CSV table of C-alpha atoms in Angstrom, one decimal:
chain,number,residue,atom,x,y,z
A,1,MET,CA,151.1,-44.7,-26.9
A,2,ALA,CA,150.5,-43.1,-23.3
A,3,ALA,CA,148.5,-39.6,-23.4
A,4,GLU,CA,150.9,-37.1,-21.9
A,5,TYR,CA,147.6,-35.3,-20.7
A,6,ASP,CA,144.2,-35.4,-19.9
A,7,LEU,CA,142.9,-32.5,-21.9
A,8,VAL,CA,144.7,-30.3,-24.3
A,9,ILE,CA,142.8,-26.9,-24.7
A,10,LEU,CA,143.2,-24.8,-28.1
A,11,GLY,CA,142.7,-21.5,-27.9
A,12,GLY,CA,143.5,-18.4,-25.5
A,13,THR,CA,139.9,-16.8,-25.2
A,14,GLY,CA,138.4,-16.0,-21.9
A,15,ALA,CA,136.5,-19.2,-22.1
A,16,GLY,CA,139.7,-21.1,-22.8
A,17,LEU,CA,141.6,-19.4,-20.2
A,18,SER,CA,139.0,-20.1,-17.7
A,19,ALA,CA,138.6,-23.8,-18.4
A,20,ALA,CA,142.4,-24.2,-18.2
A,21,ILE,CA,142.6,-22.7,-14.8
A,22,THR,CA,139.6,-25.0,-13.6
A,23,ALA,CA,141.0,-28.3,-15.0
A,24,ALA,CA,144.7,-27.7,-13.8
A,25,ARG,CA,143.2,-28.1,-10.3
A,26,THR,CA,142.9,-31.8,-10.7
A,27,SER,CA,143.9,-32.9,-14.4
A,28,ARG,CA,147.2,-32.8,-16.5
A,29,ILE,CA,146.3,-29.7,-18.8
A,30,ALA,CA,148.3,-28.2,-21.8
A,31,LEU,CA,146.9,-24.7,-23.2
A,32,VAL,CA,147.8,-24.0,-26.8
A,33,LEU,CA,148.0,-19.9,-27.2
A,34,SER,CA,148.0,-19.5,-31.2
A,35,SER,CA,146.1,-16.1,-31.4
A,36,PRO,CA,146.3,-14.1,-28.0
A,37,ALA,CA,145.2,-10.8,-30.0
A,38,SER,CA,141.4,-12.1,-30.3
A,39,VAL,CA,141.1,-12.0,-26.4
A,40,GLU,CA,142.8,-8.9,-25.9
A,41,LEU,CA,140.8,-7.0,-28.4
A,42,PHE,CA,138.0,-8.6,-26.3
A,43,TRP,CA,139.6,-7.1,-23.2
A,44,PHE,CA,140.3,-3.7,-24.7
A,45,GLN,CA,136.3,-3.4,-26.0
A,46,GLN,CA,135.2,-4.2,-22.5
A,47,ALA,CA,137.4,-1.5,-20.8
A,48,LEU,CA,136.6,1.2,-23.5
A,49,GLY,CA,132.9,0.4,-22.6
A,50,GLU,CA,133.2,0.9,-19.0
A,51,PHE,CA,134.9,3.8,-19.5
A,52,THR,CA,132.7,5.4,-21.8
A,53,ARG,CA,129.8,4.2,-19.4
A,54,LEU,CA,131.3,6.2,-16.6
A,55,HIS,CA,132.1,9.2,-18.8
A,56,ALA,CA,128.5,9.3,-19.9
A,57,ARG,CA,127.4,10.0,-16.6
A,58,THR,CA,129.5,13.2,-16.2
A,59,ALA,CA,128.5,16.3,-18.2
A,60,HIS,CA,131.6,17.7,-18.6
A,61,PRO,CA,132.9,17.8,-22.2
A,62,ASP,CA,136.5,16.2,-23.0
A,63,ARG,CA,138.4,16.8,-26.1
A,64,ASN,CA,141.0,14.2,-25.1
A,65,LEU,CA,138.4,11.5,-24.4
A,66,LEU,CA,139.5,9.1,-26.9
A,67,ALA,CA,143.2,9.4,-26.0
A,68,ARG,CA,142.2,8.8,-22.4
A,69,ALA,CA,140.0,6.1,-23.0
A,70,THR,CA,142.5,4.1,-25.1
A,71,GLN,CA,145.1,4.9,-22.5
A,72,TYR,CA,142.5,3.4,-19.7
A,73,ALA,CA,141.7,0.4,-21.9
A,74,THR,CA,145.4,-0.3,-22.8
A,75,ALA,CA,146.5,-0.3,-19.1
A,76,VAL,CA,143.7,-2.8,-18.3
A,77,VAL,CA,144.5,-5.1,-21.4
A,78,THR,CA,148.3,-4.7,-19.9
A,79,ARG,CA,147.2,-6.1,-16.5
A,80,LEU,CA,145.0,-8.7,-17.8
A,81,LYS,CA,148.0,-9.9,-20.0
A,82,GLN,CA,150.3,-10.1,-16.8
A,83,LYS,CA,147.5,-12.0,-15.1
A,84,TYR,CA,147.1,-14.5,-17.7
A,85,SER,CA,150.9,-14.7,-19.0
A,86,PRO,CA,152.4,-18.1,-19.3
A,87,ALA,CA,154.3,-17.5,-16.5
A,88,ASN,CA,151.6,-17.0,-14.3
A,89,LEU,CA,149.4,-20.2,-15.7
A,90,GLY,CA,152.8,-22.3,-15.4
A,91,ARG,CA,152.4,-21.4,-11.7
A,92,LEU,CA,149.1,-22.9,-11.7
A,93,GLY,CA,150.2,-26.3,-13.4
A,94,ILE,CA,149.2,-25.6,-17.0
A,95,ASP,CA,151.9,-26.6,-19.4
A,96,VAL,CA,151.3,-23.4,-21.9
A,97,ILE,CA,152.7,-23.6,-25.6
A,98,THR,CA,152.7,-21.0,-28.0
A,99,GLY,CA,152.1,-21.2,-31.8
A,100,GLU,CA,150.3,-22.4,-34.6
A,101,GLY,CA,149.4,-26.1,-34.4
A,102,ASN,CA,147.5,-29.0,-36.2
A,103,PHE,CA,145.9,-32.1,-35.6
A,104,GLN,CA,147.5,-35.4,-36.9
A,105,THR,CA,146.1,-38.8,-36.8
A,106,GLN,CA,149.0,-41.0,-37.7
A,107,PRO,CA,150.1,-42.9,-35.4
A,108,THR,CA,147.1,-41.7,-33.2
A,109,LEU,CA,145.4,-38.5,-32.5
A,110,GLN,CA,147.7,-35.6,-31.3
A,111,PHE,CA,148.1,-32.3,-31.8
A,112,CYS,CA,151.4,-30.9,-33.2
A,113,VAL,CA,152.6,-27.3,-32.2
A,114,ALA,CA,156.1,-25.8,-31.6
A,115,GLY,CA,157.6,-28.9,-32.6
A,116,ARG,CA,155.7,-31.1,-30.0
A,117,GLN,CA,153.2,-33.9,-30.5
A,118,LEU,CA,150.5,-33.1,-27.5
A,119,ARG,CA,148.9,-36.5,-26.9
A,120,SER,CA,146.0,-36.3,-24.5
A,121,HIS,CA,142.6,-38.0,-24.0
A,122,SER,CA,140.4,-35.1,-25.2
A,123,TYR,CA,140.8,-31.9,-26.8
A,124,LEU,CA,138.9,-28.6,-26.2
A,125,ILE,CA,138.6,-26.1,-29.1
A,126,ALA,CA,138.2,-23.0,-27.4
A,127,GLY,CA,139.5,-20.5,-30.1
A,128,THR,CA,138.3,-19.6,-33.4
A,129,PRO,CA,139.9,-19.0,-36.8
A,130,PRO,CA,142.4,-16.0,-37.4
A,131,CYS,CA,140.2,-13.0,-36.9
A,132,PRO,CA,139.4,-11.5,-40.7
A,133,GLU,CA,140.6,-7.9,-41.2
A,134,ASN,CA,136.9,-6.6,-41.7
A,135,HIS,CA,136.0,-8.2,-38.4
A,136,PRO,CA,134.3,-5.4,-36.1
A,137,ARG,CA,136.8,-5.5,-33.6
A,138,GLN,CA,139.6,-5.0,-35.9
A,139,LEU,CA,138.7,-1.6,-35.9
A,140,LEU,CA,139.8,-0.9,-32.1
A,141,ARG,CA,143.3,-1.2,-33.3
A,142,GLN,CA,142.8,2.0,-35.2
A,143,LEU,CA,141.7,3.9,-32.1
A,144,SER,CA,145.1,4.0,-30.8
A,145,SER,CA,146.8,5.3,-34.0
A,146,PRO,CA,148.4,8.9,-34.6
A,147,GLN,CA,145.2,9.3,-36.7
A,148,PRO,CA,142.3,7.5,-35.5
A,149,PRO,CA,139.0,7.5,-37.3
A,150,GLN,CA,136.5,10.2,-37.6
A,151,ALA,CA,134.0,8.4,-38.9
A,152,CYS,CA,133.2,4.7,-39.5
A,153,VAL,CA,130.3,2.2,-40.6
A,154,LEU,CA,129.6,-1.1,-38.9
A,155,LEU,CA,127.9,-3.9,-40.8
A,156,GLY,CA,126.0,-6.0,-38.8
A,157,ASN,CA,123.2,-6.9,-36.1
A,158,GLY,CA,125.1,-8.8,-33.5
A,159,PRO,CA,126.0,-7.8,-30.0
A,160,VAL,CA,129.6,-7.0,-31.0
A,161,GLN,CA,128.6,-4.5,-33.4
A,162,VAL,CA,125.8,-3.0,-31.2
A,163,GLU,CA,127.9,-2.4,-28.3
A,164,LEU,CA,130.8,-1.1,-30.5
A,165,ALA,CA,128.6,1.4,-32.0
A,166,GLN,CA,127.7,2.9,-29.0
A,167,ILE,CA,131.2,3.0,-27.8
A,168,LEU,CA,132.4,4.6,-30.7
A,169,ALA,CA,129.3,7.2,-30.6
A,170,ARG,CA,130.5,8.0,-27.2
A,171,LEU,CA,133.9,8.5,-28.2
A,172,GLN,CA,132.8,11.0,-30.6
A,173,ILE,CA,133.2,9.2,-33.7
A,174,ASP,CA,130.6,9.5,-36.5
A,175,THR,CA,129.1,6.0,-36.5
A,176,THR,CA,126.4,4.4,-38.6
A,177,LEU,CA,125.4,0.9,-38.1
A,178,LEU,CA,124.1,-1.0,-41.7
A,179,LEU,CA,121.5,-3.6,-40.6
A,180,PRO,CA,121.1,-6.6,-42.7
A,181,GLN,CA,117.9,-7.3,-40.8
A,182,PRO,CA,115.6,-5.4,-38.5
A,183,PHE,CA,117.4,-4.3,-35.4
A,184,LEU,CA,117.8,-7.5,-33.1
A,185,ALA,CA,115.1,-9.0,-34.9
A,186,LEU,CA,114.6,-12.3,-32.8
A,187,GLU,CA,114.4,-10.2,-29.3
A,188,GLU,CA,111.3,-8.5,-27.9
A,189,ARG,CA,110.2,-5.9,-30.0
A,190,ALA,CA,109.4,-3.5,-27.2
A,191,VAL,CA,112.9,-4.0,-25.8
A,192,ALA,CA,114.6,-3.8,-28.8
A,193,LEU,CA,112.8,-0.6,-29.9
A,194,LEU,CA,113.8,0.9,-26.6
A,195,LEU,CA,117.5,0.0,-27.0
A,196,ARG,CA,117.3,1.2,-30.6
A,197,SER,CA,116.0,4.6,-29.6
A,198,HIS,CA,118.8,4.9,-27.0
A,199,LEU,CA,121.5,4.6,-29.5
A,200,GLU,CA,119.9,6.6,-31.9
A,201,ALA,CA,119.4,9.5,-29.1
A,202,GLU,CA,123.3,9.0,-28.5
A,203,GLY,CA,124.1,9.8,-32.3
A,204,VAL,CA,124.3,6.1,-33.8
A,205,LYS,CA,122.8,5.9,-37.4
A,206,LEU,CA,120.8,3.0,-37.9
A,207,ILE,CA,120.3,2.1,-41.6
A,208,HIS,CA,118.3,-1.0,-42.8
A,209,ASP,CA,120.1,-2.1,-45.8
A,210,GLN,CA,119.1,-5.5,-46.9
A,211,THR,CA,121.7,-5.1,-50.0
A,212,ALA,CA,124.5,-5.0,-47.8
A,213,SER,CA,123.4,-8.1,-46.3
A,214,THR,CA,125.2,-11.3,-45.2
A,215,VAL,CA,123.9,-13.5,-42.8
A,216,ASP,CA,126.5,-14.4,-39.7
A,217,PRO,CA,125.9,-17.1,-37.6
A,218,HIS,CA,127.0,-14.8,-34.8
A,219,LEU,CA,123.7,-12.5,-35.3
A,220,TYR,CA,121.7,-15.1,-33.7
A,221,PRO,CA,121.1,-16.5,-30.3
A,222,LYS,CA,122.4,-20.2,-29.8
A,223,GLU,CA,119.0,-21.6,-29.6
A,224,GLU,CA,117.9,-20.1,-32.8
A,225,MET,CA,121.0,-21.0,-35.0
A,226,ALA,CA,119.3,-25.1,-35.4
A,227,ALA,CA,116.4,-23.1,-37.1
A,228,HIS,CA,118.1,-20.6,-39.2
A,229,ASP,CA,118.0,-21.1,-43.2
A,230,ALA,CA,121.3,-22.1,-44.3
A,231,SER,CA,120.4,-20.8,-47.7
A,232,GLN,CA,120.8,-17.1,-46.7
A,233,ALA,CA,124.3,-17.6,-45.8
A,234,VAL,CA,125.8,-16.4,-49.0
A,235,GLY,CA,128.3,-13.9,-47.4
A,236,LEU,CA,129.8,-16.5,-45.3
A,237,VAL,CA,131.4,-18.5,-48.3
A,238,GLU,CA,134.7,-16.7,-48.5
A,239,LYS,CA,135.1,-17.0,-44.8
A,240,GLU,CA,134.5,-20.5,-45.0
A,241,LYS,CA,137.1,-21.3,-47.6
A,242,SER,CA,139.6,-19.4,-45.6
A,243,ALA,CA,139.1,-21.6,-42.4
A,244,GLU,CA,137.6,-24.9,-43.8
A,245,ASN,CA,140.8,-26.6,-42.7
A,246,TRP,CA,141.9,-25.0,-39.8
A,247,LEU,CA,143.7,-26.9,-37.3
A,248,ASN,CA,143.7,-29.7,-40.1
A,249,LEU,CA,140.5,-30.7,-38.6
A,250,THR,CA,139.4,-32.5,-41.8
A,251,ALA,CA,142.0,-35.0,-40.9
A,252,THR,CA,139.9,-35.9,-37.6
A,253,GLY,CA,136.6,-36.3,-39.3
A,254,VAL,CA,135.5,-32.8,-38.1
A,255,ARG,CA,134.6,-29.9,-40.7
A,256,LEU,CA,133.9,-26.4,-40.4
A,257,THR,CA,129.9,-25.5,-41.6
A,258,GLN,CA,129.2,-22.1,-42.3
A,259,GLY,CA,132.3,-21.2,-40.4
A,260,ARG,CA,131.5,-22.7,-37.1
A,261,LEU,CA,131.7,-26.4,-35.8
A,262,ARG,CA,128.7,-28.8,-35.2
A,263,VAL,CA,128.4,-30.4,-32.0
A,264,ASN,CA,125.7,-32.4,-30.3
A,265,ALA,CA,124.3,-31.8,-26.9
A,266,TYR,CA,127.6,-32.7,-24.8
A,267,LEU,CA,129.4,-30.4,-27.1
A,268,GLN,CA,131.2,-33.2,-28.7
A,269,THR,CA,132.2,-32.9,-32.4
A,270,ALA,CA,132.0,-35.6,-35.3
A,271,ASN,CA,135.3,-36.9,-33.6
A,272,PRO,CA,134.3,-38.1,-30.0
A,273,ARG,CA,137.7,-37.2,-28.3
A,274,ILE,CA,137.5,-33.1,-29.7
A,275,TYR,CA,135.0,-30.7,-27.8
A,276,ALA,CA,134.5,-27.3,-28.7
A,277,CYS,CA,132.8,-24.1,-27.1
A,278,GLY,CA,132.7,-20.8,-27.7
A,279,GLU,CA,132.5,-18.6,-30.9
A,280,ILE,CA,133.2,-21.3,-33.4
A,281,LEU,CA,129.9,-22.7,-32.5
A,282,GLY,CA,128.0,-19.8,-33.7
A,283,GLY,CA,125.1,-17.8,-32.1
A,284,TYR,CA,125.7,-14.5,-30.2
A,285,PRO,CA,129.4,-14.1,-29.3
A,286,LEU,CA,129.1,-13.6,-25.6
A,287,ALA,CA,131.3,-14.3,-23.1
A,288,GLU,CA,128.6,-15.7,-20.7
A,289,LEU,CA,127.4,-18.4,-23.2
A,290,ALA,CA,131.3,-19.4,-24.0
A,291,HIS,CA,131.7,-19.9,-20.2
A,292,ALA,CA,128.7,-22.1,-19.8
A,293,GLU,CA,129.8,-24.2,-23.1
A,294,ALA,CA,133.4,-24.4,-21.4
A,295,ARG,CA,132.1,-25.7,-18.0
A,296,VAL,CA,129.7,-28.3,-19.8
A,297,ALA,CA,132.3,-29.1,-22.3
A,298,LEU,CA,135.2,-29.5,-19.7
A,299,HIS,CA,133.4,-31.8,-17.4
A,300,ASN,CA,132.4,-34.3,-20.2
A,301,ALA,CA,136.1,-34.3,-21.8
A,302,LEU,CA,137.5,-35.1,-18.3
A,303,HIS,CA,134.8,-37.5,-17.5
A,304,ARG,CA,134.2,-39.2,-21.0
A,305,HIS,CA,132.2,-42.6,-21.0
A,306,PRO,CA,131.4,-45.0,-24.1
A,307,LEU,CA,127.8,-44.8,-23.0
A,308,GLY,CA,127.7,-41.3,-21.9
A,309,LEU,CA,127.0,-42.0,-18.3
A,310,GLY,CA,127.8,-38.9,-16.1
A,311,GLN,CA,127.8,-36.5,-19.3
A,312,HIS,CA,126.5,-33.0,-18.8
A,313,ARG,CA,124.1,-31.6,-21.7
A,314,ILE,CA,124.2,-27.8,-22.6
A,315,ASP,CA,120.7,-26.2,-21.9
A,316,TYR,CA,120.9,-22.7,-23.2
A,317,ARG,CA,117.6,-22.0,-21.9
A,318,LEU,CA,119.0,-21.7,-18.6
A,319,ILE,CA,122.0,-19.9,-19.2
A,320,PRO,CA,121.7,-16.1,-18.6
A,321,TRP,CA,123.2,-13.7,-21.0
A,322,ARG,CA,123.6,-10.0,-21.7
A,323,ILE,CA,124.5,-7.4,-24.4
A,324,ASN,CA,126.8,-5.2,-22.8
A,325,THR,CA,125.4,-1.8,-24.3
A,326,ASP,CA,124.1,1.1,-21.8
A,327,PRO,CA,121.3,0.2,-20.7
A,328,ALA,CA,122.3,-3.3,-20.7
A,329,LEU,CA,119.8,-5.9,-22.6
A,330,ALA,CA,119.8,-9.3,-20.9
A,331,ARG,CA,117.8,-12.8,-21.3
A,332,VAL,CA,117.3,-16.0,-20.3
A,333,GLY,CA,115.2,-18.5,-21.5
A,334,CYS,CA,112.1,-18.5,-24.2
A,335,THR,CA,111.2,-15.2,-25.9
A,336,VAL,CA,107.5,-15.0,-26.2
A,337,ALA,CA,107.3,-16.4,-30.0
A,338,GLN,CA,109.3,-19.6,-28.9
A,339,ALA,CA,106.9,-20.3,-25.8
A,340,ARG,CA,103.9,-19.7,-27.8
A,341,ARG,CA,104.9,-22.1,-30.1
A,342,CYS,CA,105.5,-24.7,-27.5
A,343,TYR,CA,102.7,-24.0,-25.2
A,344,GLY,CA,100.2,-21.9,-27.3
A,345,GLN,CA,97.5,-20.1,-25.1
A,346,ASP,CA,98.9,-21.2,-21.8
A,347,VAL,CA,101.4,-18.7,-22.1
A,348,MET,CA,101.1,-15.1,-20.3
A,349,VAL,CA,103.4,-12.1,-20.7
A,350,LEU,CA,104.2,-9.7,-17.4
A,351,GLU,CA,105.8,-6.7,-18.4
A,352,GLN,CA,106.5,-3.2,-16.4
A,353,ASP,CA,108.6,-0.6,-16.8
A,354,ASP,CA,111.4,1.2,-14.7
A,355,GLN,CA,109.3,4.5,-14.4
A,356,THR,CA,107.5,2.8,-11.6
A,357,GLN,CA,110.2,2.0,-9.5
A,358,ASP,CA,111.6,4.4,-6.7
A,359,ARG,CA,115.1,3.3,-7.0
A,360,SER,CA,115.1,4.3,-10.6
A,361,HIS,CA,114.1,7.8,-9.9
A,362,LEU,CA,116.7,8.1,-7.1
A,363,LYS,CA,119.2,7.3,-9.6
A,364,SER,CA,117.7,9.1,-12.5
A,365,GLU,CA,118.0,5.7,-14.7
A,366,THR,CA,114.2,5.2,-15.7
A,367,THR,CA,115.0,3.8,-19.0
A,368,GLY,CA,114.3,0.2,-18.1
A,369,LEU,CA,111.9,-2.8,-19.1
A,370,CYS,CA,111.4,-6.3,-17.2
A,371,GLN,CA,109.2,-8.9,-18.9
A,372,LEU,CA,108.3,-12.1,-17.6
A,373,VAL,CA,107.3,-15.2,-19.9
A,374,VAL,CA,105.1,-17.7,-17.6
A,375,ARG,CA,102.7,-20.6,-18.2
A,376,GLN,CA,99.2,-20.5,-16.6
A,377,ASN,CA,100.5,-22.7,-13.8
A,378,GLY,CA,103.4,-20.5,-12.8
A,379,ASP,CA,106.3,-22.0,-14.3
A,380,ILE,CA,108.8,-19.4,-15.5
A,381,LEU,CA,109.7,-20.0,-19.2
A,382,GLY,CA,111.8,-16.9,-19.8
A,383,ALA,CA,112.7,-13.2,-19.0
A,384,ILE,CA,114.0,-10.3,-20.6
A,385,ALA,CA,115.1,-7.1,-19.2
A,386,ILE,CA,116.8,-3.7,-20.3
A,387,GLY,CA,118.2,-1.3,-17.6
A,388,LEU,CA,121.0,-0.5,-15.1
A,389,ALA,CA,120.1,-3.6,-13.1
A,390,ALA,CA,119.2,-6.0,-16.0
A,391,SER,CA,122.1,-8.5,-15.6
A,392,GLU,CA,121.4,-9.0,-11.8
A,393,MET,CA,117.5,-9.5,-12.7
A,394,ILE,CA,118.3,-11.7,-15.2
A,395,GLN,CA,120.8,-13.6,-12.9
A,396,LEU,CA,118.0,-14.2,-10.2
A,397,ILE,CA,115.4,-15.3,-12.5
A,398,ALA,CA,117.8,-17.9,-13.9
A,399,LEU,CA,118.3,-19.1,-10.5
A,400,ALA,CA,114.6,-19.6,-10.1
A,401,MET,CA,114.3,-21.6,-13.4
A,402,VAL,CA,117.2,-23.6,-12.6
A,403,GLN,CA,115.7,-24.3,-8.9
A,404,ARG,CA,112.3,-24.8,-11.0
A,405,LEU,CA,110.7,-22.1,-8.6
A,406,LYS,CA,107.2,-20.7,-9.9
A,407,VAL,CA,106.6,-17.1,-10.5
A,408,THR,CA,104.9,-17.1,-6.9
A,409,ASP,CA,108.1,-17.5,-5.4
A,410,LEU,CA,109.6,-14.7,-7.0
A,411,ALA,CA,106.4,-12.3,-6.0
A,412,ASP,CA,106.6,-13.7,-2.4
A,413,LEU,CA,110.6,-13.1,-2.0
A,414,ALA,CA,111.5,-10.4,1.0
A,415,THR,CA,114.2,-8.0,-0.3
A,416,GLY,CA,115.7,-4.8,0.6
A,417,SER,CA,113.8,-1.6,-0.9
A,418,PRO,CA,114.0,0.4,-2.8
A,419,THR,CA,116.2,-1.5,-5.4
A,420,LEU,CA,116.7,-1.7,-8.8
A,421,SER,CA,115.7,-5.3,-8.8
A,422,ASP,CA,112.2,-4.3,-7.4
A,423,ILE,CA,110.9,-4.3,-11.0
A,424,CYS,CA,111.5,-8.1,-11.2
A,425,PHE,CA,109.3,-8.6,-8.1
A,426,ASP,CA,106.8,-6.3,-9.1
A,427,THR,CA,106.2,-7.9,-12.4
A,428,ALA,CA,106.0,-11.5,-10.6
A,429,SER,CA,103.3,-9.8,-8.7
A,430,ARG,CA,100.9,-9.0,-11.7
A,431,TRP,CA,101.0,-12.5,-12.2
A,432,LEU,CA,99.2,-13.3,-8.9
A,433,GLU,CA,96.9,-10.1,-9.2
A,434,SER,CA,95.7,-11.6,-12.9
A,435,LEU,CA,95.6,-15.1,-11.5
A,436,ARG,CA,93.1,-13.7,-8.7
A,437,LYS,CA,91.2,-11.8,-11.3
A,438,SER,CA,90.5,-14.7,-13.7
A,439,HIS,CA,89.2,-16.6,-10.7
A,440,ASN,CA,86.7,-14.0,-9.7
């Protein structure tokens, strides 16, 4: 039976929408939207974050802050819903189907939804099971209610909880963050402590409480997931059982494990025709990671080869990401601990704070830090930054890593000055200084 599509994308997440728009330029694409609310909650949180970030830089008290913030965020979501409406996506050549569906394997692999059987060469899972009621983002629904919460307690140590805690505190809601593990335990200690102190200064109460613990796969960066001890995941049993046969995946030979899908380096599941990206893979649920995964999975799904020729592998070491707090925390590549496990004493750590940067003082934004992890030969292994321009700095370093540039190339790069990115070049210059001293 002939395939109707080149690719069927399951899930209206940001990564799923982006993948569908990209693929529709050259291929026959169907997009199944079953739970649009998840991406709408993501948009709503991002809009609230931008609003509170701008408001925090004014000294004017506002009794109607929550109402104005939710009004702004609602307007943003409305515009984005229109941009990605089925009608607009249809004009791009995407066949949009709305509804809950399931995989069927007889007479051949197909996805059945809204009375249709979608036959495709490949399938890309870009969504997640229905969001549970205790998911942190579900709290956002209450902010627009006639009686919004005056106080809230968030459980978790992941980016969603950390970002949301700061937003709620800035909206004058008494916010407590219960930490099953130390705050951002897998990030560099100096950076984690800097961000923690910033949150506490804004009124977020951070309480380390192991008794409230459950180890969620979204609390860990993607590269750490393989090393995570599954025996600790006691709190995921209920979630896993409720979603264990999501989309009837078991019929295809694919199973959810601890609430996430297992994939290979090509983002291929146990069924070679089904690929996956985004939150369902576990790790930090960040847009940058989901979009990078979607690009790799999209290429491989549309260019399948029995011997794997021409397939792209996902390499999380080269994907920059950020936790969208204020100041933002961004990272690419290895942490110091990861680098030393691989290279031992060959690792050097270069660090500089924003207090040394002229532009930071001009903008009154001196809460910042840049740390480079390099080898003695100048290879850049990773970087982490916190501050106003953290994302821009990490993007530059990620590009240098992709192009296999040395830290000397960063130090020699001519830029306009003063800029917030000067800290990146000054940090690289310290490597040259330390190298000269070691040779004298």
